[in-house]
Coordinates of C-alpha atoms and ligand atoms in Angstrom, one line a residue:
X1 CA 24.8 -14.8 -9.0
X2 CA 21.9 -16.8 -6.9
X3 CA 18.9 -17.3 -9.5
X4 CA 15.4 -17.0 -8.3
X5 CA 12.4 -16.7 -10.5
X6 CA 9.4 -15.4 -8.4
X7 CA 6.4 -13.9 -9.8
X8 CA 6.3 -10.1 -8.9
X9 CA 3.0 -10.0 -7.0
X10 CA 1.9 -6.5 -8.7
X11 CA 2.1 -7.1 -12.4
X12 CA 2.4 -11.4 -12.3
X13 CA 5.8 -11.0 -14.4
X14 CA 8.6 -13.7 -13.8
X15 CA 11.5 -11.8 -12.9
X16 CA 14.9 -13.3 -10.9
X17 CA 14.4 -12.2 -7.3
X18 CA 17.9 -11.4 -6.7
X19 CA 18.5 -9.2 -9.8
X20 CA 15.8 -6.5 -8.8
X21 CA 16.5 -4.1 -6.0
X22 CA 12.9 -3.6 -5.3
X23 CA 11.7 -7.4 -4.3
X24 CA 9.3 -8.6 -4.0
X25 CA 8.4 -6.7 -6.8
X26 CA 10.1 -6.5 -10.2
X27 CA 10.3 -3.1 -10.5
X28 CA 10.5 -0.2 -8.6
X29 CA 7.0 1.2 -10.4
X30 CA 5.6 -2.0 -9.0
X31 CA 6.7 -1.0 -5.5
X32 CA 5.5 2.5 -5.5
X33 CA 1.9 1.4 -7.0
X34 CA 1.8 -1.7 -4.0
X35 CA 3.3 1.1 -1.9
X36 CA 0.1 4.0 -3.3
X37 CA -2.8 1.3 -2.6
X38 CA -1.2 1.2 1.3
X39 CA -1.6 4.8 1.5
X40 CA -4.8 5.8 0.1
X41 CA -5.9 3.2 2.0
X42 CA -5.2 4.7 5.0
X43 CA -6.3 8.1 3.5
X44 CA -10.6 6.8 3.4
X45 CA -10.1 5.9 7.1
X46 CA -11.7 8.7 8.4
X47 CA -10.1 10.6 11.3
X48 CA -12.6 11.1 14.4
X49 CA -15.5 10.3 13.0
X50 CA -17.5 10.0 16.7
X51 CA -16.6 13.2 18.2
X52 CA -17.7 15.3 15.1
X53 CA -21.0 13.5 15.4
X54 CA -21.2 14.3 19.4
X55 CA -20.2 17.8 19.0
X56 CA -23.3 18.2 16.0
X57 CA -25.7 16.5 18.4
X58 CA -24.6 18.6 21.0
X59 CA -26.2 21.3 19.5
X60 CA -28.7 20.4 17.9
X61 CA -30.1 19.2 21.8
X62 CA -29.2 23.2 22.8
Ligands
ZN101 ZN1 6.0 -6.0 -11.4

């Protein structure tokens, strides 16, 4: 087997790249936690921001 020692970029460890099925990570809870900050970060972008503040000005101008 190929030997590769990379450094998982979530926890630093040194892990052979070919022996883990979840590279560039070591581990698969390394991939999901990589894989969490992704989607909560797309969670805080708020979703139509501008017309929620057009349709409050809207009225308040009525
Ligand atoms: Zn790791």
């Amino acid at each position: 087997m190929k030997k590769k020692i990379i450094k998982c970029p979530q926890c630093q460890k040194e892990f052979n790249y070919y022996e883990s099925e979840y590279r560039p990570f070591c581990s698969e809870r390394c991939k999901m936690i990589d894989l969490g900050h992704w989607l909560s970060e797309e969670y805080t972008i708020p979703v139509s921001p501008a017309n929620l503040d057009d349709e409050e000005n809207e009225e308040d101008e009525l």
